[in-house]
Amino acid sequence: MHGDTNIETHLKGEPMRIFRNRAIGAVLMAVALVATACSSGDDSQDGTTIVIGSANFGESELVAEIYAQALEAKGFTVERKFSVGSREIYAAALEAGELHLVPEYIGSALTYLGGEASSDVVATTEALRTAWAPAGISVLEPAPAQDKNGFVVTKETADSLGAVNVSDLAAANGSLVLGGPPECPDRPFCLIGLEDTYGLTFASFRPLDAGGSLTVTALKEGEIDVGLLFTTDGVIAAEGFVLLADDMGLQPAESIVPAIATSIVDEYGSDLEDVLNAVSAALTTEGLTEMNRLVGYVGDDPVQVATNWLQEVGLVG
């Protein structure tokens, strides 16, 4: 999702996500024509076909599919144009009217637009709304689900330290090895923030990758004690890692929100907003992590995973 300045702010870049989800886009696009033609909604919504896009990584495509199915269930006609590319590409398409709706991450989107994100979800969301409104883009309600940088340890390390929060790593008295992207020592969200915000020290730092397979392997093999992954990465549950709570608010808020053309909001009003806001209200970090695990590691069909989730939370019959 982040092929732009966000790589420098918190390193959630497309290449790091594609390794586990490369096949999702092909599966979703294969069903797009059928799904668009066969709405399950009982009440038809006359008006503009809503073109739904996504970034070119699996989680964005999955959330976009959830939006699509939820809208179809309420009688809206949608067209899927997933895996558009990086934020620079899909944001431009959204502003140009080529797309009408995309899933967004509030901190990264605000940074892209030149704003300054904080760990405060409400403040960051409001700042994003203000920043994007002049371009004709509305930002609806944020989900509890956040996908941002997180520091992870093995269960053994967590148990030995009694660690549930990042601040609990202080109990190790500087004996732990930190692993992460090579630029971590120079980034405020990474080593600098761990030192300045949390007062932590480490025995050493090992340069690896940004939330990728090198970090996972190093954690599993005991080459590092603490690694930087992404908070909704299915590998956390798959490998039994422990995601430490960012109890001092080092990371900017990254709640997922529907970013939608204001013209579409004006056309459909609360009928549309209520559907998307209901999706946001039900979408938790835990739920999204589990869906990522099912798609990225178990190999389940992402379209069916989206359907199952919508049924489980009571948004479709």
CSV table of C-alpha atoms in Angstrom, one decimal:
chain,number,residue,atom,x,y,z
A,1,MET,CA,0.0,0.0,0.0
A,2,HIS,CA,2.8,2.3,0.5
A,3,GLY,CA,4.9,2.9,-2.5
A,4,ASP,CA,5.4,6.6,-1.6
A,5,THR,CA,6.7,8.7,1.3
A,6,ASN,CA,5.1,6.3,3.8
A,7,ILE,CA,7.9,3.9,3.2
A,8,GLU,CA,10.0,6.4,5.1
A,9,THR,CA,7.4,7.0,7.8
A,10,HIS,CA,6.5,3.5,8.8
A,11,LEU,CA,7.7,1.2,6.0
A,12,LYS,CA,4.5,-0.6,5.1
A,13,GLY,CA,5.4,-0.9,1.5
A,14,GLU,CA,3.8,-3.0,-1.3
A,15,PRO,CA,6.7,-5.3,-1.8
A,16,MET,CA,6.7,-6.5,1.8
A,17,ARG,CA,3.1,-7.4,1.7
A,18,ILE,CA,2.9,-9.1,-1.7
A,19,PHE,CA,5.1,-12.0,-0.7
A,20,ARG,CA,2.2,-13.7,1.1
A,21,ASN,CA,-0.8,-12.4,-0.9
A,22,ARG,CA,0.3,-12.2,-4.5
A,23,ALA,CA,-2.4,-14.6,-5.6
A,24,ILE,CA,-5.3,-12.7,-4.0
A,25,GLY,CA,-5.7,-10.1,-6.7
A,26,ALA,CA,-6.0,-12.7,-9.4
A,27,VAL,CA,-8.7,-14.6,-7.5
A,28,LEU,CA,-10.7,-11.5,-6.7
A,29,MET,CA,-10.5,-10.2,-10.3
A,30,ALA,CA,-11.6,-13.6,-11.6
A,31,VAL,CA,-14.9,-13.3,-9.9
A,32,ALA,CA,-15.4,-9.6,-10.4
A,33,LEU,CA,-17.7,-9.8,-13.5
A,34,VAL,CA,-19.8,-12.6,-11.9
A,35,ALA,CA,-20.1,-10.8,-8.6
A,36,THR,CA,-21.0,-7.5,-10.2
A,37,ALA,CA,-23.7,-9.1,-12.3
A,38,CYS,CA,-25.2,-11.1,-9.4
A,39,SER,CA,-26.0,-8.8,-6.6
A,40,SER,CA,-27.4,-10.5,-3.5
A,41,GLY,CA,-29.3,-7.3,-2.5
A,42,ASP,CA,-33.1,-7.4,-2.1
A,43,ASP,CA,-33.6,-3.7,-2.7
A,44,SER,CA,-32.2,-2.1,-5.8
A,45,GLN,CA,-30.4,1.2,-5.5
A,46,ASP,CA,-30.8,3.2,-8.7
A,47,GLY,CA,-27.9,5.5,-9.5
A,48,THR,CA,-24.2,5.5,-10.3
A,49,THR,CA,-22.3,2.3,-10.4
A,50,ILE,CA,-19.8,2.5,-7.5
A,51,VAL,CA,-16.3,1.7,-8.7
A,52,ILE,CA,-14.3,0.2,-5.9
A,53,GLY,CA,-10.5,0.1,-6.0
A,54,SER,CA,-7.7,-1.1,-3.8
A,55,ALA,CA,-4.0,-0.9,-3.5
A,56,ASN,CA,-1.9,-3.7,-4.9
A,57,PHE,CA,-1.6,-5.9,-1.8
A,58,GLY,CA,-3.8,-8.6,-0.3
A,59,GLU,CA,-5.2,-6.9,2.7
A,60,SER,CA,-6.4,-3.9,0.8
A,61,GLU,CA,-8.0,-6.1,-1.8
A,62,LEU,CA,-9.7,-8.1,0.9
A,63,VAL,CA,-11.2,-5.1,2.6
A,64,ALA,CA,-12.3,-3.7,-0.8
A,65,GLU,CA,-14.0,-7.0,-1.5
A,66,ILE,CA,-15.8,-6.7,1.9
A,67,TYR,CA,-17.0,-3.2,0.9
A,68,ALA,CA,-18.2,-4.6,-2.4
A,69,GLN,CA,-20.2,-7.5,-1.0
A,70,ALA,CA,-21.7,-5.3,1.8
A,71,LEU,CA,-22.9,-2.8,-0.7
A,72,GLU,CA,-24.2,-5.4,-3.1
A,73,ALA,CA,-26.2,-7.0,-0.3
A,74,LYS,CA,-28.0,-3.7,0.1
A,75,GLY,CA,-28.8,-3.3,-3.6
A,76,PHE,CA,-26.0,-1.1,-4.8
A,77,THR,CA,-24.3,-1.8,-8.1
A,78,VAL,CA,-20.6,-2.0,-7.9
A,79,GLU,CA,-17.6,-2.5,-10.2
A,80,ARG,CA,-14.4,-4.0,-8.9
A,81,LYS,CA,-11.1,-2.5,-10.0
A,82,PHE,CA,-8.7,-4.0,-7.5
A,83,SER,CA,-4.9,-3.9,-7.2
A,84,VAL,CA,-4.6,-0.5,-8.9
A,85,GLY,CA,-1.1,0.1,-7.5
A,86,SER,CA,0.6,2.3,-4.9
A,87,ARG,CA,-1.1,5.2,-3.1
A,88,GLU,CA,0.2,7.7,-5.6
A,89,ILE,CA,-1.7,5.8,-8.3
A,90,TYR,CA,-5.0,4.9,-6.6
A,91,ALA,CA,-5.3,8.3,-4.8
A,92,ALA,CA,-4.9,10.1,-8.1
A,93,ALA,CA,-7.6,7.8,-9.7
A,94,LEU,CA,-9.9,8.5,-6.7
A,95,GLU,CA,-9.5,12.2,-7.1
A,96,ALA,CA,-10.0,12.0,-10.8
A,97,GLY,CA,-13.2,10.1,-10.5
A,98,GLU,CA,-11.9,6.9,-12.1
A,99,LEU,CA,-12.4,5.2,-8.7
A,100,HIS,CA,-15.2,6.0,-6.2
A,101,LEU,CA,-14.2,4.1,-3.1
A,102,VAL,CA,-11.0,2.6,-1.6
A,103,PRO,CA,-9.9,1.3,1.8
A,104,GLU,CA,-7.4,3.7,3.4
A,105,TYR,CA,-5.1,3.8,6.4
A,106,ILE,CA,-5.5,7.1,8.2
A,107,GLY,CA,-1.9,7.8,9.2
A,108,SER,CA,-0.3,6.9,5.9
A,109,ALA,CA,-2.9,8.7,3.9
A,110,LEU,CA,-2.5,11.9,6.0
A,111,THR,CA,1.2,11.7,5.7
A,112,TYR,CA,0.9,11.3,1.9
A,113,LEU,CA,-1.3,14.5,1.8
A,114,GLY,CA,1.4,16.4,3.7
A,115,GLY,CA,-0.2,16.2,7.2
A,116,GLU,CA,1.3,15.0,10.4
A,117,ALA,CA,-0.3,11.8,11.9
A,118,SER,CA,-0.4,11.0,15.6
A,119,SER,CA,-1.4,8.0,17.6
A,120,ASP,CA,-4.9,9.7,18.2
A,121,VAL,CA,-7.4,8.0,15.9
A,122,VAL,CA,-10.0,10.7,16.2
A,123,ALA,CA,-7.6,13.6,15.6
A,124,THR,CA,-5.8,11.8,12.7
A,125,THR,CA,-9.2,11.0,11.1
A,126,GLU,CA,-10.4,14.6,11.4
A,127,ALA,CA,-7.1,15.9,10.0
A,128,LEU,CA,-7.4,13.5,7.0
A,129,ARG,CA,-11.0,14.6,6.4
A,130,THR,CA,-9.9,18.2,6.3
A,131,ALA,CA,-6.9,17.5,4.1
A,132,TRP,CA,-8.8,15.5,1.5
A,133,ALA,CA,-12.1,17.5,1.4
A,134,PRO,CA,-10.8,20.1,-1.2
A,135,ALA,CA,-10.1,17.2,-3.6
A,136,GLY,CA,-13.7,16.0,-3.4
A,137,ILE,CA,-12.9,13.0,-1.2
A,138,SER,CA,-14.9,12.1,2.0
A,139,VAL,CA,-13.5,10.0,4.8
A,140,LEU,CA,-16.1,7.9,6.6
A,141,GLU,CA,-15.9,6.3,10.1
A,142,PRO,CA,-12.6,4.6,11.0
A,143,ALA,CA,-12.6,0.9,12.0
A,144,PRO,CA,-11.1,-0.4,15.2
A,145,ALA,CA,-8.8,-2.4,13.0
A,146,GLN,CA,-5.4,-0.9,12.6
A,147,ASP,CA,-2.6,-2.2,10.5
A,148,LYS,CA,0.6,-0.5,11.6
A,149,ASN,CA,4.1,-1.3,12.7
A,150,GLY,CA,4.3,-3.5,15.8
A,151,PHE,CA,7.0,-5.1,17.9
A,152,VAL,CA,6.7,-8.8,18.3
A,153,VAL,CA,8.4,-11.5,20.4
A,154,THR,CA,8.1,-15.2,20.7
A,155,LYS,CA,5.8,-16.6,23.4
A,156,GLU,CA,8.9,-17.9,25.3
A,157,THR,CA,10.4,-14.4,25.4
A,158,ALA,CA,7.0,-12.9,26.4
A,159,ASP,CA,6.6,-15.4,29.2
A,160,SER,CA,10.1,-15.0,30.5
A,161,LEU,CA,9.7,-11.2,30.8
A,162,GLY,CA,6.1,-11.1,31.6
A,163,ALA,CA,5.7,-8.9,28.6
A,164,VAL,CA,2.4,-7.8,27.1
A,165,ASN,CA,3.4,-4.1,26.4
A,166,VAL,CA,6.5,-2.7,24.7
A,167,SER,CA,7.4,-1.0,27.9
A,168,ASP,CA,7.7,-4.4,29.6
A,169,LEU,CA,10.9,-5.0,27.5
A,170,ALA,CA,12.7,-2.9,30.1
A,171,ALA,CA,12.8,-5.9,32.3
A,172,ALA,CA,15.5,-7.4,30.0
A,173,ASN,CA,17.9,-4.7,31.0
A,174,GLY,CA,19.2,-4.1,27.5
A,175,SER,CA,20.0,-7.7,26.8
A,176,LEU,CA,17.7,-8.2,23.8
A,177,VAL,CA,18.6,-8.2,20.1
A,178,LEU,CA,16.3,-6.1,18.0
A,179,GLY,CA,15.7,-6.9,14.3
A,180,GLY,CA,14.0,-4.8,11.6
A,181,PRO,CA,14.5,-2.9,8.4
A,182,PRO,CA,18.0,-1.5,7.8
A,183,GLU,CA,16.8,2.0,8.3
A,184,CYS,CA,15.3,1.3,11.7
A,185,PRO,CA,18.1,2.9,13.7
A,186,ASP,CA,17.4,6.2,11.9
A,187,ARG,CA,13.6,6.2,12.1
A,188,PRO,CA,11.5,7.7,14.9
A,189,PHE,CA,9.0,4.9,14.9
A,190,CYS,CA,11.7,2.3,15.3
A,191,LEU,CA,14.9,2.3,17.3
A,192,ILE,CA,14.9,6.0,18.0
A,193,GLY,CA,11.4,5.9,19.3
A,194,LEU,CA,12.1,2.8,21.4
A,195,GLU,CA,15.0,4.6,23.0
A,196,ASP,CA,13.5,8.1,23.3
A,197,THR,CA,9.8,7.3,24.0
A,198,TYR,CA,10.2,4.0,25.9
A,199,GLY,CA,13.7,4.5,27.4
A,200,LEU,CA,14.8,1.0,26.1
A,201,THR,CA,18.2,-0.1,25.2
A,202,PHE,CA,19.2,-3.2,23.2
A,203,ALA,CA,22.3,-5.4,23.1
A,204,SER,CA,22.5,-5.0,19.3
A,205,PHE,CA,20.4,-4.3,16.2
A,206,ARG,CA,20.2,-6.7,13.3
A,207,PRO,CA,19.2,-5.3,9.9
A,208,LEU,CA,16.7,-7.6,8.2
A,209,ASP,CA,13.6,-6.5,6.3
A,210,ALA,CA,10.4,-4.5,6.9
A,211,GLY,CA,7.9,-7.0,8.3
A,212,GLY,CA,9.0,-9.7,6.0
A,213,SER,CA,10.2,-13.3,5.9
A,214,LEU,CA,13.7,-12.5,7.1
A,215,THR,CA,12.4,-11.1,10.3
A,216,VAL,CA,10.0,-14.0,10.8
A,217,THR,CA,12.7,-16.5,10.3
A,218,ALA,CA,15.1,-14.7,12.6
A,219,LEU,CA,12.5,-14.6,15.4
A,220,LYS,CA,11.7,-18.3,15.0
A,221,GLU,CA,15.4,-19.3,15.0
A,222,GLY,CA,16.3,-17.1,18.0
A,223,GLU,CA,18.6,-14.9,16.0
A,224,ILE,CA,16.7,-11.9,17.3
A,225,ASP,CA,14.5,-11.4,20.4
A,226,VAL,CA,12.3,-8.5,19.1
A,227,GLY,CA,11.1,-8.0,15.6
A,228,LEU,CA,9.2,-5.4,13.6
A,229,LEU,CA,6.1,-6.9,11.9
A,230,PHE,CA,2.7,-5.4,10.9
A,231,THR,CA,-0.1,-5.7,13.4
A,232,THR,CA,-2.6,-7.5,11.1
A,233,ASP,CA,0.0,-9.9,9.6
A,234,GLY,CA,-1.4,-13.4,9.7
A,235,VAL,CA,2.0,-14.8,10.5
A,236,ILE,CA,1.7,-13.5,14.1
A,237,ALA,CA,-1.1,-15.9,14.8
A,238,ALA,CA,0.3,-18.6,12.5
A,239,GLU,CA,3.6,-18.7,14.4
A,240,GLY,CA,2.2,-18.0,17.8
A,241,PHE,CA,4.2,-14.8,18.2
A,242,VAL,CA,3.1,-12.2,20.8
A,243,LEU,CA,2.3,-8.7,19.5
A,244,LEU,CA,3.3,-6.2,22.2
A,245,ALA,CA,0.9,-3.3,22.9
A,246,ASP,CA,2.2,0.1,22.0
A,247,ASP,CA,1.3,1.4,25.4
A,248,MET,CA,3.1,4.7,25.0
A,249,GLY,CA,1.7,5.5,21.6
A,250,LEU,CA,4.9,5.5,19.5
A,251,GLN,CA,3.2,4.4,16.3
A,252,PRO,CA,0.8,6.7,14.4
A,253,ALA,CA,-2.8,5.7,14.1
A,254,GLU,CA,-3.5,3.5,11.1
A,255,SER,CA,-7.2,2.7,11.4
A,256,ILE,CA,-8.8,1.5,8.2
A,257,VAL,CA,-11.4,3.9,6.7
A,258,PRO,CA,-13.5,4.0,3.5
A,259,ALA,CA,-12.2,6.9,1.4
A,260,ILE,CA,-15.0,7.8,-1.0
A,261,ALA,CA,-15.8,10.4,-3.7
A,262,THR,CA,-18.0,13.1,-2.1
A,263,SER,CA,-20.2,13.1,-5.2
A,264,ILE,CA,-21.1,9.5,-4.4
A,265,VAL,CA,-21.9,10.3,-0.8
A,266,ASP,CA,-24.0,13.2,-1.9
A,267,GLU,CA,-25.9,11.0,-4.4
A,268,TYR,CA,-26.7,8.1,-2.1
A,269,GLY,CA,-26.6,9.8,1.3
A,270,SER,CA,-27.0,7.8,4.5
A,271,ASP,CA,-28.1,4.7,2.7
A,272,LEU,CA,-24.5,4.2,1.5
A,273,GLU,CA,-22.8,5.7,4.5
A,274,ASP,CA,-24.6,3.4,6.9
A,275,VAL,CA,-23.5,0.3,5.0
A,276,LEU,CA,-19.8,1.3,5.0
A,277,ASN,CA,-19.8,2.6,8.6
A,278,ALA,CA,-21.3,-0.7,9.7
A,279,VAL,CA,-18.5,-2.5,8.1
A,280,SER,CA,-16.0,-0.3,9.8
A,281,ALA,CA,-17.7,-0.7,13.2
A,282,ALA,CA,-17.4,-4.5,12.9
A,283,LEU,CA,-13.8,-4.7,11.5
A,284,THR,CA,-11.3,-5.3,14.4
A,285,THR,CA,-7.6,-5.8,14.3
A,286,GLU,CA,-8.1,-9.4,15.5
A,287,GLY,CA,-10.7,-10.2,12.9
A,288,LEU,CA,-8.6,-8.7,10.0
A,289,THR,CA,-5.6,-10.6,11.3
A,290,GLU,CA,-7.5,-13.9,11.2
A,291,MET,CA,-8.8,-13.2,7.7
A,292,ASN,CA,-5.2,-12.4,6.5
A,293,ARG,CA,-4.1,-15.7,8.1
A,294,LEU,CA,-6.8,-17.7,6.3
A,295,VAL,CA,-6.0,-16.1,2.9
A,296,GLY,CA,-2.3,-15.7,3.1
A,297,TYR,CA,-1.3,-18.9,5.0
A,298,VAL,CA,-4.1,-21.4,4.9
A,299,GLY,CA,-4.8,-20.5,1.3
A,300,ASP,CA,-8.6,-19.9,1.6
A,301,ASP,CA,-10.5,-18.2,-1.2
A,302,PRO,CA,-10.5,-14.4,-0.3
A,303,VAL,CA,-13.9,-13.9,-1.7
A,304,GLN,CA,-15.3,-16.6,0.5
A,305,VAL,CA,-13.4,-15.3,3.5
A,306,ALA,CA,-15.0,-11.9,3.0
A,307,THR,CA,-18.4,-13.5,2.6
A,308,ASN,CA,-18.0,-15.6,5.8
A,309,TRP,CA,-16.9,-12.6,7.8
A,310,LEU,CA,-19.8,-10.5,6.7
A,311,GLN,CA,-22.1,-13.3,7.7
A,312,GLU,CA,-20.4,-13.9,11.0
A,313,VAL,CA,-20.8,-10.2,12.0
A,314,GLY,CA,-24.4,-10.1,10.8
A,315,LEU,CA,-24.0,-7.7,7.9
A,316,VAL,CA,-25.3,-10.1,5.3
A,317,GLY,CA,-27.7,-13.0,5.5
